[in-house]
Amino acid sequence: MKLAIASFVVCSAAAFVPTGGDRQFSTTNPSTTELYGRKPFISGNWKLNPQTKEEALTLASGIASSINENSPDVDVALFVPYVFIETAISAVGGKLAVGAEGVCPHNSGAFTGGISTSMVKSIGVNWVLAGHSERREIFGETNDYINAQCLKIIDDGMSVMLCIGESLDEFELDLAGSVCEVQLKKGLMGIRKEELDRVAIAYEPIWAIGTGKVATPEIAQSVHAKCRAILADMYDQEAADEVRILYGGSVTPESVDDLMNQPDIDGALVGGASLDKDKFGRIINFKTVKTAVHV
Ligand code: PEP
């Protein structure tokens, strides 16, 4: 097989798995996402949107239609309000996963307004968000409560996306790494190494959520690398290398490619832009700049 080296060839993530043999690669380091077999993960968080079932149906099917044979080999999930979960599942035709924006850590009983893992599991949900900064800040969810949610999700055989991230004050005081360390260690307490394949982390600096301010790819990369080092300390390097760490905070079609080119950024958690099928479609179809191509 002949291999040509070309600079700045745009290719899908799936097309760039180093396999050795007679293949040559440029001196540019491949992303560690690929090196460690982490499949990129693009996810949307609809929050308190949209307002009707019809709009949810149209948006979910529009997003699903942006996934085609030319799309990168990515996992895609939409975290949607509970009432739209079944509608969204029926609209996407299995092209992407539909997840819940959160769960109550209790099974049943006197928890008015609560939704349990069994309830969402029974309608086809596998992925659940935990620890989103809006849940922490507006709804007062603590690290202990978030840890209980994570354990419940994992114990019930589902997968959790744990969101972590610092405030603007903390960022300015150079505390991003320390805040993430506390939130990671407390959020994942009790989760075993062999369960980590059902855990994804979303690093979402609070100052970048819904503000239009995206952390530069370099800032995001440095915190992602720090988070991976913390995971290595908590578990081991092999485990840390396998966990997907997504970036979230005003990700747009304009910013996604540069973010996804960072070695430790394995995906994106997208709020505002996931409410627009064209914008989110472009984010799903992100382009990474690579240096080797088969001819
Ligand atoms: C989010 O809600 O997780 C988020 C990242 O929102 P936005 O993309 O709008 O900043």
Coordinates of N, CA, C and O in Angstrom, one line a residue, residues 127-239:
W127 N -27.3 7.3 28.3 CA -26.4 8.3 28.8 C -27.2 9.3 29.7 O -28.3 9.7 29.3
V128 N -26.6 9.7 30.8 CA -27.2 10.7 31.7 C -26.1 11.8 32.1 O -25.0 11.4 32.3
L129 N -26.5 13.0 32.1 CA -25.6 14.1 32.5 C -25.6 14.2 34.0 O -26.7 14.0 34.7
A130 N -24.5 14.6 34.6 CA -24.5 14.9 36.1 C -23.5 16.0 36.3 O -22.5 16.2 35.5
G131 N -23.8 16.9 37.2 CA -22.9 17.9 37.6 C -22.8 19.1 36.7 O -21.8 19.9 36.9
H132 N -23.8 19.3 35.9 CA -23.7 20.5 35.0 C -23.7 21.7 35.9 O -24.4 21.8 37.0
S133 N -23.0 22.7 35.5 CA -22.8 23.9 36.4 C -24.1 24.6 36.7 O -24.3 25.2 37.8
E134 N -25.1 24.5 35.8 CA -26.4 25.1 36.1 C -27.1 24.3 37.2 O -27.8 24.9 38.0
R135 N -26.9 23.0 37.2 CA -27.5 22.2 38.3 C -26.8 22.5 39.7 O -27.4 22.6 40.7
R136 N -25.5 22.7 39.6 CA -24.7 23.0 40.8 C -25.1 24.4 41.3 O -25.4 24.6 42.5
E137 N -25.2 25.4 40.4 CA -25.4 26.8 40.8 C -26.8 27.1 41.1 O -27.1 27.8 42.0
I138 N -27.7 26.8 40.1 CA -29.1 27.2 40.3 C -29.9 26.3 41.2 O -30.7 26.7 42.0
F139 N -29.6 25.0 41.1 CA -30.4 24.0 41.8 C -29.6 23.5 43.1 O -30.1 22.7 43.8
G140 N -28.5 24.1 43.3 CA -27.7 23.8 44.6 C -27.2 22.4 44.7 O -27.1 21.9 45.8
E141 N -27.0 21.7 43.6 CA -26.5 20.3 43.7 C -25.1 20.3 44.2 O -24.2 21.0 43.6
T142 N -24.8 19.5 45.2 CA -23.4 19.5 45.8 C -22.6 18.4 45.2 O -23.2 17.5 44.5
N143 N -21.3 18.4 45.5 CA -20.5 17.3 45.0 C -21.0 15.9 45.5 O -20.9 14.9 44.8
D144 N -21.5 15.9 46.8 CA -21.9 14.7 47.4 C -23.2 14.2 46.6 O -23.3 13.0 46.3
Y145 N -24.1 15.1 46.3 CA -25.3 14.7 45.6 C -24.9 14.2 44.2 O -25.5 13.2 43.7
I146 N -24.0 14.9 43.6 CA -23.6 14.6 42.2 C -22.9 13.2 42.2 O -23.1 12.4 41.3
N147 N -22.1 13.0 43.2 CA -21.5 11.7 43.4 C -22.6 10.6 43.5 O -22.5 9.5 42.9
A148 N -23.6 10.8 44.3 CA -24.7 9.8 44.5 C -25.4 9.6 43.1 O -25.7 8.4 42.8
Q149 N -25.5 10.6 42.3 CA -26.2 10.5 41.0 C -25.2 9.6 40.1 O -25.7 8.6 39.5
C150 N -24.0 9.9 40.1 CA -23.0 9.2 39.3 C -23.0 7.7 39.7 O -23.1 6.8 38.8
L151 N -23.0 7.4 41.0 CA -23.0 6.0 41.4 C -24.3 5.3 41.0 O -24.2 4.1 40.6
K152 N -25.4 6.0 41.2 CA -26.7 5.4 40.8 C -26.7 5.0 39.3 O -27.2 3.9 38.9
I153 N -26.2 6.0 38.5 CA -26.3 5.8 37.1 C -25.4 4.5 36.7 O -25.8 3.7 35.9
I154 N -24.2 4.5 37.3 CA -23.2 3.4 37.0 C -23.8 2.1 37.6 O -23.8 1.1 36.9
D155 N -24.3 2.1 38.8 CA -24.8 0.9 39.4 C -26.0 0.3 38.6 O -26.2 -0.9 38.6
D156 N -26.7 1.2 38.0 CA -27.9 0.7 37.2 C -27.5 0.4 35.7 O -28.3 0.3 34.9
G157 N -26.2 0.3 35.5 CA -25.7 -0.2 34.2 C -25.7 0.9 33.1 O -25.6 0.6 31.9
M158 N -25.9 2.2 33.5 CA -25.9 3.2 32.4 C -24.6 3.9 32.4 O -23.7 3.6 33.1
S159 N -24.5 5.0 31.5 CA -23.3 5.7 31.4 C -23.5 7.2 31.8 O -24.6 7.7 31.6
V160 N -22.5 7.8 32.4 CA -22.6 9.1 32.9 C -21.6 10.1 32.3 O -20.5 9.7 32.1
M161 N -22.1 11.3 32.0 CA -21.2 12.3 31.6 C -21.1 13.3 32.7 O -22.1 14.1 33.0
L162 N -20.0 13.3 33.4 CA -19.8 14.2 34.6 C -19.2 15.5 34.1 O -18.1 15.6 33.5
C163 N -20.0 16.6 34.4 CA -19.5 18.0 34.0 C -18.8 18.6 35.2 O -19.2 18.5 36.4
I164 N -17.6 19.2 34.9 CA -16.8 19.9 35.9 C -16.4 21.2 35.3 O -16.4 21.4 34.1
G165 N -15.9 22.1 36.1 CA -15.4 23.4 35.6 C -15.4 24.5 36.6 O -16.2 24.5 37.5
E166 N -14.6 25.5 36.4 CA -14.3 26.6 37.3 C -15.1 27.8 36.9 O -15.4 28.0 35.8
S167 N -15.3 28.7 37.9 CA -15.9 30.0 37.7 C -14.9 31.0 37.1 O -13.7 30.7 37.1
L168 N -15.3 32.1 36.7 CA -14.4 33.1 36.2 C -13.4 33.6 37.3 O -12.2 33.6 37.0
D169 N -13.9 33.8 38.5 CA -13.0 34.2 39.6 C -11.9 33.1 39.8 O -10.7 33.4 39.9
E170 N -12.4 31.9 39.8 CA -11.4 30.7 40.0 C -10.4 30.7 38.9 O -9.2 30.4 39.1
F171 N -10.9 30.9 37.6 CA -10.0 30.9 36.5 C -8.9 31.9 36.6 O -7.8 31.7 36.4
E172 N -9.4 33.1 37.0 CA -8.5 34.3 37.1 C -7.5 34.1 38.2 O -6.4 34.6 38.2
L173 N -7.8 33.3 39.2 CA -6.9 33.0 40.3 C -6.1 31.7 40.0 O -5.4 31.2 40.9
D174 N -6.1 31.3 38.8 CA -5.4 30.1 38.4 C -5.8 28.8 39.1 O -4.9 28.0 39.4
L175 N -7.1 28.7 39.4 CA -7.5 27.6 40.2 C -8.3 26.5 39.4 O -8.9 25.6 39.9
A176 N -8.2 26.7 38.0 CA -9.0 25.8 37.2 C -8.7 24.3 37.5 O -9.5 23.5 37.7
G177 N -7.4 24.0 37.6 CA -6.9 22.6 37.8 C -7.4 22.1 39.2 O -7.8 21.0 39.3
S178 N -7.3 23.0 40.2 CA -7.7 22.6 41.6 C -9.1 22.3 41.7 O -9.6 21.4 42.3
V179 N -10.0 23.2 41.0 CA -11.4 23.0 41.1 C -11.8 21.7 40.4 O -12.6 20.9 40.9
C180 N -11.2 21.5 39.2 CA -11.5 20.2 38.5 C -11.0 19.0 39.3 O -11.7 18.0 39.3
E181 N -9.9 19.2 40.0 CA -9.4 18.0 40.8 C -10.5 17.7 41.9 O -10.8 16.5 42.1
V182 N -11.0 18.7 42.6 CA -12.0 18.4 43.7 C -13.2 17.8 43.0 O -13.8 16.8 43.5
Q183 N -13.7 18.4 41.9 CA -15.0 17.9 41.3 C -14.8 16.5 40.8 O -15.7 15.7 40.8
L184 N -13.6 16.2 40.2 CA -13.4 14.9 39.6 C -13.3 13.9 40.8 O -14.0 12.8 40.7
K185 N -12.5 14.2 41.8 CA -12.3 13.2 42.9 C -13.6 13.0 43.7 O -13.9 11.9 44.0
K186 N -14.3 14.0 43.9 CA -15.6 13.9 44.7 C -16.7 13.2 43.8 O -17.4 12.4 44.2
G187 N -16.8 13.7 42.6 CA -17.8 13.2 41.7 C -17.7 11.7 41.4 O -18.6 11.0 41.2
L188 N -16.4 11.3 41.2 CA -16.2 9.9 40.8 C -15.9 8.9 42.0 O -15.6 7.8 41.8
M189 N -16.0 9.5 43.2 CA -15.7 8.6 44.4 C -16.5 7.3 44.4 O -17.7 7.4 44.2
G190 N -15.8 6.2 44.5 CA -16.5 4.9 44.5 C -16.7 4.3 43.2 O -17.1 3.1 43.1
I191 N -16.4 5.0 42.1 CA -16.5 4.4 40.8 C -15.2 3.7 40.5 O -14.1 4.2 40.7
R192 N -15.3 2.4 40.1 CA -14.1 1.6 39.9 C -13.5 1.7 38.5 O -14.2 2.1 37.6
K193 N -12.2 1.4 38.5 CA -11.5 1.5 37.2 C -12.3 0.8 36.0 O -12.4 1.3 34.9
E194 N -12.8 -0.4 36.3 CA -13.4 -1.2 35.3 C -14.8 -0.6 34.9 O -15.4 -1.1 33.9
E195 N -15.2 0.4 35.6 CA -16.5 1.0 35.2 C -16.3 2.3 34.4 O -17.2 3.0 33.9
L196 N -15.0 2.7 34.3 CA -14.7 4.0 33.6 C -15.1 4.0 32.2 O -15.1 5.1 31.6
D197 N -15.2 2.9 31.5 CA -15.7 2.9 30.1 C -17.1 3.4 30.0 O -17.6 3.6 28.9
R198 N -17.8 3.6 31.1 CA -19.1 4.1 31.1 C -19.2 5.5 31.7 O -20.2 6.0 32.1
V199 N -18.0 6.2 31.7 CA -17.9 7.5 32.2 C -17.2 8.4 31.1 O -16.2 8.0 30.5
A200 N -17.8 9.6 30.9 CA -17.1 10.6 30.1 C -17.1 11.9 31.0 O -18.0 12.1 31.8
I201 N -16.1 12.7 30.8 CA -16.0 13.9 31.5 C -16.2 15.1 30.6 O -15.7 15.1 29.5
A202 N -17.0 16.1 31.0 CA -17.1 17.3 30.2 C -16.5 18.4 31.0 O -17.0 18.8 32.1
Y203 N -15.4 19.0 30.5 CA -14.8 20.2 31.1 C -15.5 21.4 30.6 O -15.4 21.7 29.4
E204 N -16.2 22.1 31.5 CA -17.0 23.2 31.0 C -16.7 24.4 31.9 O -17.3 24.6 33.0
P205 N -15.7 25.3 31.5 CA -15.5 26.5 32.3 C -16.7 27.3 32.4 O -17.3 27.6 31.3
I206 N -17.2 27.6 33.6 CA -18.5 28.3 33.7 C -18.5 29.6 33.0 O -19.5 30.0 32.4
W207 N -17.4 30.3 32.9 CA -17.3 31.6 32.3 C -17.4 31.5 30.8 O -17.6 32.5 30.1
A208 N -17.4 30.3 30.3 CA -17.6 30.1 28.8 C -18.9 29.6 28.4 O -19.2 29.4 27.2
I209 N -19.8 29.2 29.4 CA -21.1 28.6 29.1 C -22.1 29.7 28.8 O -22.4 30.5 29.6
G210 N -22.6 29.6 27.6 CA -23.7 30.5 27.2 C -23.3 32.0 27.1 O -24.1 32.9 27.0
T211 N -22.0 32.3 27.1 CA -21.5 33.6 27.1 C -20.9 34.1 25.8 O -20.6 35.2 25.6
G212 N -20.7 33.1 24.9 CA -20.0 33.4 23.6 C -18.5 33.4 23.8 O -17.8 33.5 22.8
K213 N -18.0 33.3 25.0 CA -16.5 33.2 25.3 C -16.1 31.8 25.2 O -16.4 31.0 26.1
V214 N -15.4 31.4 24.2 CA -14.8 30.0 24.2 C -13.4 30.0 24.8 O -12.7 30.9 24.5
A215 N -13.1 29.1 25.6 CA -11.7 29.0 26.1 C -10.9 28.8 24.8 O -11.3 28.0 23.9
T216 N -9.7 29.4 24.8 CA -8.9 29.1 23.6 C -8.5 27.6 23.6 O -8.5 26.9 24.6
P217 N -8.3 27.1 22.4 CA -7.9 25.6 22.3 C -6.7 25.3 23.3 O -6.7 24.3 23.9
E218 N -5.8 26.3 23.4 CA -4.6 26.0 24.3 C -5.0 25.9 25.7 O -4.6 25.1 26.5
I219 N -5.9 26.9 26.2 CA -6.4 26.9 27.6 C -7.1 25.6 27.8 O -6.9 24.8 28.8
A220 N -8.1 25.2 26.9 CA -8.9 24.0 27.1 C -7.9 22.8 27.1 O -8.1 21.9 28.0
Q221 N -7.0 22.7 26.2 CA -6.1 21.6 26.2 C -5.3 21.5 27.5 O -5.2 20.4 28.0
S222 N -4.8 22.6 28.0 CA -4.0 22.5 29.2 C -4.9 22.0 30.4 O -4.4 21.2 31.2
V223 N -6.1 22.4 30.5 CA -7.0 21.8 31.6 C -7.3 20.4 31.3 O -7.3 19.6 32.3
H224 N -7.6 20.0 30.1 CA -7.9 18.6 29.8 C -6.7 17.7 30.1 O -6.9 16.6 30.7
A225 N -5.5 18.2 29.8 CA -4.3 17.4 30.2 C -4.2 17.3 31.7 O -3.8 16.2 32.2
K226 N -4.5 18.3 32.4 CA -4.4 18.3 33.9 C -5.5 17.3 34.4 O -5.2 16.5 35.3
C227 N -6.7 17.3 33.8 CA -7.7 16.4 34.2 C -7.3 14.9 34.0 O -7.5 14.1 34.8
R228 N -6.6 14.7 32.9 CA -6.2 13.4 32.6 C -5.1 12.9 33.6 O -5.1 11.8 34.0
A229 N -4.3 13.9 34.0 CA -3.2 13.6 35.0 C -3.9 13.3 36.3 O -3.5 12.4 37.1
I230 N -5.0 14.0 36.6 CA -5.7 13.7 37.9 C -6.3 12.3 37.8 O -6.3 11.5 38.8
L231 N -6.9 12.0 36.7 CA -7.5 10.6 36.5 C -6.4 9.5 36.7 O -6.6 8.5 37.3
A232 N -5.2 9.8 36.1 CA -4.1 8.9 36.3 C -3.7 8.7 37.7 O -3.4 7.6 38.2
D233 N -3.8 9.8 38.5 CA -3.5 9.7 39.9 C -4.6 9.0 40.7 O -4.3 8.2 41.6
M234 N -5.8 9.1 40.2 CA -6.9 8.4 40.9 C -7.0 7.0 40.6 O -7.3 6.1 41.4
Y235 N -6.7 6.7 39.3 CA -6.8 5.3 38.9 C -5.4 4.8 38.4 O -4.5 4.5 39.3
D236 N -5.1 4.9 37.1 CA -3.7 4.7 36.6 C -3.7 5.3 35.2 O -4.7 5.7 34.7
Q237 N -2.5 5.4 34.6 CA -2.3 6.1 33.4 C -3.2 5.4 32.3 O -3.8 6.1 31.4
E238 N -3.2 4.0 32.3 CA -3.9 3.3 31.3 C -5.4 3.7 31.3 O -6.1 4.0 30.3
A239 N -6.0 3.8 32.5 CA -7.4 4.1 32.7 C -7.6 5.6 32.2 O -8.5 5.9 31.5

